Coordinates of C-alpha atoms in Angstrom, one line a residue:
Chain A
X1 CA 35.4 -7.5 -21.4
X2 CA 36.7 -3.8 -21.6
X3 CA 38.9 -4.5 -24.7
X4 CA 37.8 -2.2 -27.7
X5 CA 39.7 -1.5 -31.0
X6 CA 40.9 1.6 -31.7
X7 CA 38.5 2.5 -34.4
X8 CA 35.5 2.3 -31.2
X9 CA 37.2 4.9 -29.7
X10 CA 35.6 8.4 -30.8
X11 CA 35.8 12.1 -29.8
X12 CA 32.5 11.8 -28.3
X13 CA 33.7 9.4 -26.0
X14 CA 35.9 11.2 -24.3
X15 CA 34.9 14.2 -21.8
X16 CA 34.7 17.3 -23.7
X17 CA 37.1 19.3 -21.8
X18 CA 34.6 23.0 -21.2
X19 CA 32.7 19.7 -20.3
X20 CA 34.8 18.6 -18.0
X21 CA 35.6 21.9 -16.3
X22 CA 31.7 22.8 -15.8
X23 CA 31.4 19.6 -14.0
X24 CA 34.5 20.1 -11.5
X25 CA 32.3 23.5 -10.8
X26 CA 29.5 21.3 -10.1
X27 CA 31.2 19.3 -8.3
X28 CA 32.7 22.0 -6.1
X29 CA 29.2 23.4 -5.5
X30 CA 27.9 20.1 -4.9
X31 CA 30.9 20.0 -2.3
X32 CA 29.8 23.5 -0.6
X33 CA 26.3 21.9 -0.6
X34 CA 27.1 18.6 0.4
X35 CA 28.0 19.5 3.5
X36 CA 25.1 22.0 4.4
X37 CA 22.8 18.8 3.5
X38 CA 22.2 16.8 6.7
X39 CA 20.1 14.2 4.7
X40 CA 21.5 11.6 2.4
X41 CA 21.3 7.8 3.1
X42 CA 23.5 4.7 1.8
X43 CA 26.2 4.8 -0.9
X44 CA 24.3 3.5 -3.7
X45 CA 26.6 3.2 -6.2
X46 CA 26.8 4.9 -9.4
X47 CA 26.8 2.1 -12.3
X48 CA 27.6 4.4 -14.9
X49 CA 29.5 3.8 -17.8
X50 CA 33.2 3.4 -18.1
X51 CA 33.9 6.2 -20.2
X52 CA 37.4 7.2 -20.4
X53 CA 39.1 9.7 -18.1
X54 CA 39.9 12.9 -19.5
X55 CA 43.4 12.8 -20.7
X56 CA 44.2 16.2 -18.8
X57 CA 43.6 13.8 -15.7
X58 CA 45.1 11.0 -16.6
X59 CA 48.2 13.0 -17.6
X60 CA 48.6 15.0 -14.0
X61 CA 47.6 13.0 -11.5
X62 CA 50.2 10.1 -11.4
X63 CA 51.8 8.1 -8.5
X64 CA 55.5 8.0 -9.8
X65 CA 57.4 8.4 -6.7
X66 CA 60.3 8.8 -8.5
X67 CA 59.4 11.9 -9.1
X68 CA 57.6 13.5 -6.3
X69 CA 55.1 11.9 -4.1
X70 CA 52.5 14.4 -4.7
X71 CA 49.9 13.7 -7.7
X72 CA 51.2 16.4 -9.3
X73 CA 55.0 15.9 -9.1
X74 CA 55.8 13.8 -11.9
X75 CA 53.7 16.0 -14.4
X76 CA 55.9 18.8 -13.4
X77 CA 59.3 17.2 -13.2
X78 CA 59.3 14.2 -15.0
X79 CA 58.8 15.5 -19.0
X80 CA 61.6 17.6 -18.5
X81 CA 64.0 15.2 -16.8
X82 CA 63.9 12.1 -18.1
X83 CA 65.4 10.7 -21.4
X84 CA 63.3 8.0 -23.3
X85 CA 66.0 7.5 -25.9
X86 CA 68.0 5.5 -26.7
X87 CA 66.1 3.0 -23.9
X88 CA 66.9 -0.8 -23.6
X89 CA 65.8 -3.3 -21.8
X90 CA 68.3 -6.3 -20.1
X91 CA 65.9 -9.9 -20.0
X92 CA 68.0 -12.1 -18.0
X93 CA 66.9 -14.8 -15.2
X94 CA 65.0 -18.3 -16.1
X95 CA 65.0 -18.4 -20.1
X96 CA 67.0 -19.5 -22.9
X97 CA 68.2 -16.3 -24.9
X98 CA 68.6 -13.7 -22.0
X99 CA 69.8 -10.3 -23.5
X100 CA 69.9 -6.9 -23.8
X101 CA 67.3 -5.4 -26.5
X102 CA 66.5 -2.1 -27.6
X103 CA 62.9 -0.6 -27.1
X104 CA 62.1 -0.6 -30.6
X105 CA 63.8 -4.1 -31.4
X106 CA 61.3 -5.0 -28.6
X107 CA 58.0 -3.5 -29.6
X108 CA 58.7 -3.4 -33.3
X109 CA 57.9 -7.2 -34.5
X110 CA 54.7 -6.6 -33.0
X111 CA 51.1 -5.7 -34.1
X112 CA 49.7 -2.6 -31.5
X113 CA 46.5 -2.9 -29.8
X114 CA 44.4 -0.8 -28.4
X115 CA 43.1 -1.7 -24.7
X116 CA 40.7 0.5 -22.8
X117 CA 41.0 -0.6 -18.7
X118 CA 39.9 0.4 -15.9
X119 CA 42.8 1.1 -13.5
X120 CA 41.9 1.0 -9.9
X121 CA 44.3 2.5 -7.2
X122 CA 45.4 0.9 -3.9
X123 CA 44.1 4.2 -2.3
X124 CA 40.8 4.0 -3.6
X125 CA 40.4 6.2 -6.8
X126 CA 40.1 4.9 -10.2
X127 CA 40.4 6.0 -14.1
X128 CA 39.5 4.3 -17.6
X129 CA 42.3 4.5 -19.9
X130 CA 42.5 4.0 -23.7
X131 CA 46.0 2.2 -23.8
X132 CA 48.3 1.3 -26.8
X133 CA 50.7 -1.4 -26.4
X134 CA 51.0 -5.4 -27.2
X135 CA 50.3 -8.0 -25.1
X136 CA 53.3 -9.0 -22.2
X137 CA 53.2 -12.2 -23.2
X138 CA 54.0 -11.8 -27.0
X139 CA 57.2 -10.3 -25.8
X140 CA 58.0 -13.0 -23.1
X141 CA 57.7 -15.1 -25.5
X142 CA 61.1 -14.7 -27.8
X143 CA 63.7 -14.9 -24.5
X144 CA 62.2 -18.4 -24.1
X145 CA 61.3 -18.9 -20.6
X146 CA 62.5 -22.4 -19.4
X147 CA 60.5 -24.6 -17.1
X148 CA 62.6 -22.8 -13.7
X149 CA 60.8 -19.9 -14.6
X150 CA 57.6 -19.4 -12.8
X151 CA 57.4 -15.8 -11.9
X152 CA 58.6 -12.9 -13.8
X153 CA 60.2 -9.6 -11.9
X154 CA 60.2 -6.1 -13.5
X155 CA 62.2 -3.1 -12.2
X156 CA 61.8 0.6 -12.7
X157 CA 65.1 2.8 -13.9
X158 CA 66.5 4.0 -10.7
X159 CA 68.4 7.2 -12.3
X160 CA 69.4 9.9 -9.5
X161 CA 70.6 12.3 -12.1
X162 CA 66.8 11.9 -13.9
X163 CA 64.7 11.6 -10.8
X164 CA 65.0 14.1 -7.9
X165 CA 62.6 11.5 -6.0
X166 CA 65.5 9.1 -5.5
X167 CA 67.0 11.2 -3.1
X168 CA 64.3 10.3 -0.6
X169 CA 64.2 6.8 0.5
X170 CA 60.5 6.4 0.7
X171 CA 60.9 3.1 -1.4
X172 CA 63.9 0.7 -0.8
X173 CA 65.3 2.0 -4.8
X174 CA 64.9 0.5 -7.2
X175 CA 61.0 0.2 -7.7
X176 CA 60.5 -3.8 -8.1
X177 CA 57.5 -5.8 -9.6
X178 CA 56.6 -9.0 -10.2
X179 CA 53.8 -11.4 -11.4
X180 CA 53.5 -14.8 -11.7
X181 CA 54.1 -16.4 -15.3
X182 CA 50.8 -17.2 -15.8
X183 CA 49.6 -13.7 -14.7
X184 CA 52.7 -12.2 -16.9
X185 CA 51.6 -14.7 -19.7
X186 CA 47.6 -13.5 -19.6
X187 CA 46.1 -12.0 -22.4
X188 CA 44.9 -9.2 -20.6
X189 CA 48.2 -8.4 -19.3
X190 CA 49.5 -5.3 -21.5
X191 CA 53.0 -3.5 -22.1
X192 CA 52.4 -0.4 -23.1
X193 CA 53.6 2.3 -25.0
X194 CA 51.4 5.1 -25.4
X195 CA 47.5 6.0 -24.1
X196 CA 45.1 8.4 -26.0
X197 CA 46.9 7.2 -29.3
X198 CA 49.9 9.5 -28.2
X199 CA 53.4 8.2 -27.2
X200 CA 53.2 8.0 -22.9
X201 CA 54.6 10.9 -21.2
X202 CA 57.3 10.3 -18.7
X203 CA 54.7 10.8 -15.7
X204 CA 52.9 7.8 -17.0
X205 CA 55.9 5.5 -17.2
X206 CA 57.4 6.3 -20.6
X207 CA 58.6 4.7 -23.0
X208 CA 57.8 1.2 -21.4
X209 CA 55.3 0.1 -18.7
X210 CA 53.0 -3.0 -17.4
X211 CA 49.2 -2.5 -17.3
X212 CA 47.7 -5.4 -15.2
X213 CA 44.3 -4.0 -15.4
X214 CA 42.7 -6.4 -12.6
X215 CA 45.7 -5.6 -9.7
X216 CA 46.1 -2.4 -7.7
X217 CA 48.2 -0.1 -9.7
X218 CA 51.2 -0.2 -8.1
X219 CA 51.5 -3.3 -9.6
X220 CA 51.7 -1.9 -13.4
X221 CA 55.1 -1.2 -12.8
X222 CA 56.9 2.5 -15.1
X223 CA 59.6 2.8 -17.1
X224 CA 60.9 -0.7 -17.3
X225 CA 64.7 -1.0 -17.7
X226 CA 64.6 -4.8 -16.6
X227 CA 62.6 -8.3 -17.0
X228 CA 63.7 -11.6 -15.5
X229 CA 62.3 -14.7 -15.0
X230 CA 62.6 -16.3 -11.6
X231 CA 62.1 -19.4 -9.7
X232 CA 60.9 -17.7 -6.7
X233 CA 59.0 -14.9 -5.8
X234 CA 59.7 -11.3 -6.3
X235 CA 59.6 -9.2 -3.9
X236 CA 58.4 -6.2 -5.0
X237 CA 59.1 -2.6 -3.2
X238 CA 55.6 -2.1 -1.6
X239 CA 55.7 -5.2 0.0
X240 CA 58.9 -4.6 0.9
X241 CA 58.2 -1.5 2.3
X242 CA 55.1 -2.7 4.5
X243 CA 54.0 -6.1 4.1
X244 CA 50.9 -6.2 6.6
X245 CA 49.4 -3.6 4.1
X246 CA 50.9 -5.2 0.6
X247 CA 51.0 -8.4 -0.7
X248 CA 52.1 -9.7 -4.0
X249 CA 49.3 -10.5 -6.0
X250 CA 47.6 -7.5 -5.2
X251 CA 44.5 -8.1 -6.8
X252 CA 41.3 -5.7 -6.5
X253 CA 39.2 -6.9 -4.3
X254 CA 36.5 -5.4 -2.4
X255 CA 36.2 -7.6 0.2
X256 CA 39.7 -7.9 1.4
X257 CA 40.4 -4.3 2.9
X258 CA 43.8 -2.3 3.0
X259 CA 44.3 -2.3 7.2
X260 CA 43.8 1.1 7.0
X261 CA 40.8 1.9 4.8
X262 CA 37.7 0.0 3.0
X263 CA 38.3 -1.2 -0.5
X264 CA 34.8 -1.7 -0.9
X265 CA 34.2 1.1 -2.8
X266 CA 36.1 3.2 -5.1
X267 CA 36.2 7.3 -6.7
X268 CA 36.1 7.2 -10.2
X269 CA 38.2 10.3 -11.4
X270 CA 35.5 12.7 -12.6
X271 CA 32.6 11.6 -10.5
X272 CA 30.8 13.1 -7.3
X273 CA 29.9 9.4 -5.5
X274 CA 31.8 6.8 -4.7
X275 CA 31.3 3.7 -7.2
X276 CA 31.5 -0.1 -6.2
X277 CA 34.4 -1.8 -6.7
X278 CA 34.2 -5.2 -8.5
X279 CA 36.0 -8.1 -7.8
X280 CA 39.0 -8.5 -10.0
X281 CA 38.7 -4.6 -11.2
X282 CA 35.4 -6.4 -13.0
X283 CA 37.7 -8.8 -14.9
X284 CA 36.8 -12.0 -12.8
X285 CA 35.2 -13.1 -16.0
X286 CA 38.6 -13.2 -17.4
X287 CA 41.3 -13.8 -14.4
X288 CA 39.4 -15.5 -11.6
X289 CA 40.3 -18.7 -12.6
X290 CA 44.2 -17.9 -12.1
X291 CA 43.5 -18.3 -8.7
X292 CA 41.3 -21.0 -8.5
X293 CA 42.0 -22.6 -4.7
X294 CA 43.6 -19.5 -3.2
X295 CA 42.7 -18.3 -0.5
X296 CA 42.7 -14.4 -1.2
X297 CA 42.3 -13.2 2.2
X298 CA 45.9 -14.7 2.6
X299 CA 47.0 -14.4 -0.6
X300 CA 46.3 -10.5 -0.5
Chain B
X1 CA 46.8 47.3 19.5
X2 CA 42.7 47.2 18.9
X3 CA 43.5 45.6 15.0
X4 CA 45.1 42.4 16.4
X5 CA 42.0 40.5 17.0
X6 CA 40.2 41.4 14.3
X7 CA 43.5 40.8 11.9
X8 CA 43.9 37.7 13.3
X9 CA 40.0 37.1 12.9
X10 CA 40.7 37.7 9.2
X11 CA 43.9 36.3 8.7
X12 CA 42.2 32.7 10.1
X13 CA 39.4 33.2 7.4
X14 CA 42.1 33.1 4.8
X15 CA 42.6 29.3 4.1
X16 CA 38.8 28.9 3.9
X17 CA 38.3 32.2 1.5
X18 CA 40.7 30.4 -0.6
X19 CA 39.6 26.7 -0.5
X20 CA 36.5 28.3 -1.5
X21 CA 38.0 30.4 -4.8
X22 CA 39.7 27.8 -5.6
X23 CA 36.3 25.6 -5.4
X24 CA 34.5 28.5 -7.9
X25 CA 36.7 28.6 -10.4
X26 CA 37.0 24.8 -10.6
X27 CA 40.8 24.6 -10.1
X28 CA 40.1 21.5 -7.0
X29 CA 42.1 19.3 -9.2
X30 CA 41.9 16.0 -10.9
X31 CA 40.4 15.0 -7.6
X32 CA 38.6 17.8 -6.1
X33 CA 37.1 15.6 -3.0
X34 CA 41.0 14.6 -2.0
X35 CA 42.0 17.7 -2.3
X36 CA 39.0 19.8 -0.3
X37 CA 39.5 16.8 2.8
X38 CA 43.3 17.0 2.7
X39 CA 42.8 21.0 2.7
X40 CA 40.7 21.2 5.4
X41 CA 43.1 18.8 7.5
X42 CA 46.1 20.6 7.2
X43 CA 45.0 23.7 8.4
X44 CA 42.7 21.6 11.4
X45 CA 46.2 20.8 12.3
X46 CA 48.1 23.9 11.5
X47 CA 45.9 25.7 13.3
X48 CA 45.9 23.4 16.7
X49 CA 49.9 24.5 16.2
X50 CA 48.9 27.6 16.2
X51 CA 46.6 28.0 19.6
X52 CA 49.3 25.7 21.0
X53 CA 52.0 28.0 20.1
X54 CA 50.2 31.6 21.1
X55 CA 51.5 31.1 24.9
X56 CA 55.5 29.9 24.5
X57 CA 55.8 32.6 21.9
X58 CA 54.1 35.1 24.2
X59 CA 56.7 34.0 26.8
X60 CA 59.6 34.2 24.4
X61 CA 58.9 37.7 23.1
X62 CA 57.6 38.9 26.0
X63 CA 54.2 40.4 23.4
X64 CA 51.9 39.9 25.8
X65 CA 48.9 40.9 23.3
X66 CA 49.2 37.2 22.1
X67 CA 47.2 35.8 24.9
X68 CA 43.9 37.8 23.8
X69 CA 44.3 35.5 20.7
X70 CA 45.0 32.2 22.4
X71 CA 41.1 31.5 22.8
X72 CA 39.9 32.9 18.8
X73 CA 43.2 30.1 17.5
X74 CA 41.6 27.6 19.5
X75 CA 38.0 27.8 18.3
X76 CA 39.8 28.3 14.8
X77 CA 41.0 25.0 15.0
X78 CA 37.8 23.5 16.1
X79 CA 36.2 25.3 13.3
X80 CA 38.7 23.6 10.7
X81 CA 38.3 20.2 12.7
X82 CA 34.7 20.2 12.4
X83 CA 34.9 21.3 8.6
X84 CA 37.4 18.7 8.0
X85 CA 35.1 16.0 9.6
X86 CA 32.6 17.5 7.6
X87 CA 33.9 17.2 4.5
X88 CA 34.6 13.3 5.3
X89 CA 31.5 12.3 6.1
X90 CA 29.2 14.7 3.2
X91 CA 31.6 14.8 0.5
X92 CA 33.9 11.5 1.1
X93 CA 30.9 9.0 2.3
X94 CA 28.2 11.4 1.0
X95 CA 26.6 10.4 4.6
X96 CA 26.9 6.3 4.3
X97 CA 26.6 6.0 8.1
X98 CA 27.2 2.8 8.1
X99 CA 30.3 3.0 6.0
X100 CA 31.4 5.6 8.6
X101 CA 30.6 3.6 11.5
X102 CA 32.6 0.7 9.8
X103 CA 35.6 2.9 9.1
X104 CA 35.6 4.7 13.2
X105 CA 35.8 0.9 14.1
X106 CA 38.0 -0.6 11.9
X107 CA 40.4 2.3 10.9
X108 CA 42.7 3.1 13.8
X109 CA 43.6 6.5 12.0
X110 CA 40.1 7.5 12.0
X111 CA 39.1 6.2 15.5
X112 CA 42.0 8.1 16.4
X113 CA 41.0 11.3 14.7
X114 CA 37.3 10.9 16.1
X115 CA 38.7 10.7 19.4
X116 CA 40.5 13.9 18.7
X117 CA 37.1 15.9 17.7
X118 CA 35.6 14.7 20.6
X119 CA 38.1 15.6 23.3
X120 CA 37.6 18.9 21.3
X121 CA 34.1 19.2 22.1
X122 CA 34.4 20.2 25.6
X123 CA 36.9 22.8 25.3
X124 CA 35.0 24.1 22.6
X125 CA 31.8 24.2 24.1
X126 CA 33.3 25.9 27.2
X127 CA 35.1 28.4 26.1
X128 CA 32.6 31.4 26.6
X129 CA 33.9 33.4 29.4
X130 CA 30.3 32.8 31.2
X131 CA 31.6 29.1 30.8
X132 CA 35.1 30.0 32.4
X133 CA 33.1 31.5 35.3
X134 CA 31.2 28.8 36.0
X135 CA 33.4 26.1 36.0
X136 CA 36.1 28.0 37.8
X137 CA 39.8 29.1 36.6
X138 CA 41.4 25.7 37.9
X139 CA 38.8 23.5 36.7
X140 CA 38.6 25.3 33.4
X141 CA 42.1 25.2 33.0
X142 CA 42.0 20.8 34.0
X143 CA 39.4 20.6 31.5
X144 CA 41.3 22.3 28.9
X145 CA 44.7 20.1 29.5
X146 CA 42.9 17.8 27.2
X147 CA 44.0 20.0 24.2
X148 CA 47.6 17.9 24.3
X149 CA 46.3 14.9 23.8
X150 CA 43.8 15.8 21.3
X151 CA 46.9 17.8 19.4
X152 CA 49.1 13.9 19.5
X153 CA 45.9 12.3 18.5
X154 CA 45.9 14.4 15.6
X155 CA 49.6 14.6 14.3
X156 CA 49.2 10.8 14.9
X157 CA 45.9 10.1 12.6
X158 CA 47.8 12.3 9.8
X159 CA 50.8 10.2 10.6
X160 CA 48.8 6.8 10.2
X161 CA 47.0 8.2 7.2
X162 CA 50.1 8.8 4.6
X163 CA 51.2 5.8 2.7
X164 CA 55.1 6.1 3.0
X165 CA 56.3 9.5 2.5
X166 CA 56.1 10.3 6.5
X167 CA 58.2 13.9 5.9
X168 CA 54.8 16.1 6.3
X169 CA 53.9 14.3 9.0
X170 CA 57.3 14.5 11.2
X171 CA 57.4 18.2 10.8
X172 CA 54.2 18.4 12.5
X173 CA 55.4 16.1 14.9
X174 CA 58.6 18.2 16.0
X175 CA 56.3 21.0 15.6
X176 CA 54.4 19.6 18.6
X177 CA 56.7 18.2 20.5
X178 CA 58.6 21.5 21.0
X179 CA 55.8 23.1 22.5
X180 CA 54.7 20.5 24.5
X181 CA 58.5 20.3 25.2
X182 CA 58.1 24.0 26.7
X183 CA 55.3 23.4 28.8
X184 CA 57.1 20.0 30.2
X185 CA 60.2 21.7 30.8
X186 CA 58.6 24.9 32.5
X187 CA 56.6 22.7 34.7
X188 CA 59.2 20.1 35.7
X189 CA 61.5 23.3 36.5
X190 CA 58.3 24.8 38.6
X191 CA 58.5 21.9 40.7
X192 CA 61.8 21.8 41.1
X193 CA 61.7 25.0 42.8
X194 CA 58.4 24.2 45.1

């Protein structure tokens, strides 16, 4: 399992960044040569280490549509436009003490982690990223779910004075998440608060977000202003936007593909080769048995 | 007016000369592969626009110059095409044939975009004036009718490709459909008049 306390976590582990730039020159020489070489054969692939993505990366390269649908929108606009406090959160739906809590009255009570994932996109790139936050479920817990409650939906602020990308309806507004209790309840399954020990920046979701670290990442849903507990199923904005492509559990799998590409394999941030990607984001150990039954080709 | 092919020679280099810098001094980005494809695919299609564009704007400003470029636009955006392609199968699938022949079969954006390269092919390959010769001006100019579908083919593969953001796309779109607008317009009027 890819959990690790903080204290595991050294300077050596992450990318020194001269490092890091010499390789994105290798890289880009390897990509001048790359194509000159006519030779090459099948994509064995790399089994490296999960060492964690430079924070420079993880920090500009965001899918927050909110802001921008480039990777590079939300590090531009977002720090500057949106406020992280005071920030609530309104728990309603399925439980017995609904309400409206502040972020802090949220968090507070409980005892941070430290959770290093792998976080594997829908369009087939992936990071590893040291995370802070505590476990969904610890929170859940307190509103007191009842026994309606069997899936839990999350939404995203939807701010048009904050975030210019709300003026584009690329997304039915506002972004919608959901996960099924048990999936909400897992101990894997993180809220988090900050990543490289530093509080999150608004391009990754500040102050609040979901890390499901064996679904696509569209599924660990930013900036949560909402949690409710439901009898039926969300239905959250991707599927809602195309549902042939997205279903609801999402789950990484290499063997069901997107209709439009192979999720067979996957490029790690940093690296030349494409890597396998593992079943479950290489949490089966952990998760599979959530889905015991299902089939996942329809349950996508 | 003996500058305007070799400025326009130069001016076409441009986009390469600076995917290229920007490759040397490791600014690609977070993710340098993404960003060298998507590069080389913009400016496949930009420059397909282009070629597609020297003859209505020749016939709009009456610069009749333009034509000696139509030919060096056209082999521009075969060069970018094939660079683009390149960079897919070398740098993208580092040459994992059979991931490539999975994705031509399975992907309708990319059987879409291959289909595009190779309707590409033949103009390319005749476009010597020897070439013109022997095939004959009609025939050549038959042949070379094939450049409209490949251009849909393309804006369509870039359409297919983006998740839901479809804005870049649609300005290449009405890009394309004005001048194959043009040429539908000027033809159905031609044959009004025969």
């Amino acid at each position: 399992m890819l959990i690790r306390p903080a204290a595991d976590l050294r300077d050596h582990d992450v990318t020194d960044q001269a490092l890091y730039l010499d390789r994105r020159r290798f890289l880009a020489l390897g990509a001048a040569a790359g194509t000159l070489l006519a030779a090459g054969r099948g994509l064995a692939a790399t089994t490296g280490d999960d060492a964690p993505t430079p924070f420079e990366a993880v920090t500009t390269y965001n899918n927050y549509y909110e802001f921008g649908t480039a990777k590079e929108d939300p590090a531009v606009s977002a720090p500057s436009r949106l406020k992280l406090a005071p920030w609530s959160v309104a728990v309603d739906g399925e439980c017995a003490k609904p309400g409206t809590v502040a972020l802090d009255d949220l968090i507070k009570p409980l005892k941070p982690e430290e959770r290093l994932y792998r976080m594997r996109c829908v369009e087939g790139w992936s990071m590893v990223i040291p995370w802070q936050g505590v476990p969904l479920g610890q929170v859940l817990k307190r509103f007191e779910p009842n026994s309606k409650a069997k899936y839990v939906e999350f939404t995203t602020l939807a701010d048009k004075a904050q975030m210019p990308g709300l003026r584009v309806p690329v997304l039915d507004w506002p972004y919608v998440e959901g996960l099924r209790l048990d999936e909400a309840m897992h101990p894997l399954t993180l809220l988090a608060t900050g990543l490289y020990g530093k509080d999150l920046l608004a391009q990754n979701g500040a102050p609040l977000r979901l890390v499901v670290p064996w679904k696509y990442g569209f599924k660990s849903i930013k900036s949560i202003v909402r949690i409710r507990f439901s009898e039926t199923q969300p239905m959250n904005s991707w599927q809602k936007a195309n549902r042939r492509e997205y279903g609801f559990y999402s789950n990484v799998n290499p063997d069901v593909d997107h209709p439009r590409w192979s999720q067979a394999s996957e490029r790690r941030i940093g690296e030349f080769r494409r890597r396998k990607t593992l079943m479950f984001n290489g949490y089966a150990d952990q998760v599979a048995s959530l889905y015991a039954g299902m089939d996942l080709r329809v349950d996508y | 007016m003996r500058w305007l092919k070799p400025a326009a020679f130069a001016a076409a280099l441009l986009p390469l000369a600076w995917l290229l810098w920007r490759a040397g001094f490791g600014s690609l980005g977070v993710n340098p592969v993404e960003t060298i494809n998507r590069f080389l695919g913009d400016w496949a299609l930009r420059f397909l626009l282009i070629a597609l564009a020297v003859t209505p704007v020749r016939q709009w400003t009456g610069w009749s110059a333009l034509a000696r470029l139509r030919r060096m636009m056209g082999l521009f955006a075969f060069f970018y095409v094939c660079l683009h392609l390149a960079s897919y199968v070398g740098i993208d699938l580092f040459f994992d044939w059979a991931a490539l022949w999975a994705d031509v079969l399975k992907r309708n954006f990319i059987t879409l975009g291959m289909i595009a390269v190779l309707l590409l092919v033949p103009l390319a390959l005749t476009s010597t004036n020897a070439m013109i010769r022997r095939l004959g001006g009609a025939r050549w100019r038959r042949l070379h009718l094939l450049v409209f579908p490949a251009s849909i083919l393309g804006v369509v593969h870039f359409w297919m490709m983006v998740k839901a953001d479809i804005r870049e796309p649609l300005v290449y779109a009405v890009l394309l459909a004005v001048l194959l607008g043009w040429r539908l317009w000027g033809f159905a009027r031609r044959a009004q008049r025969a």
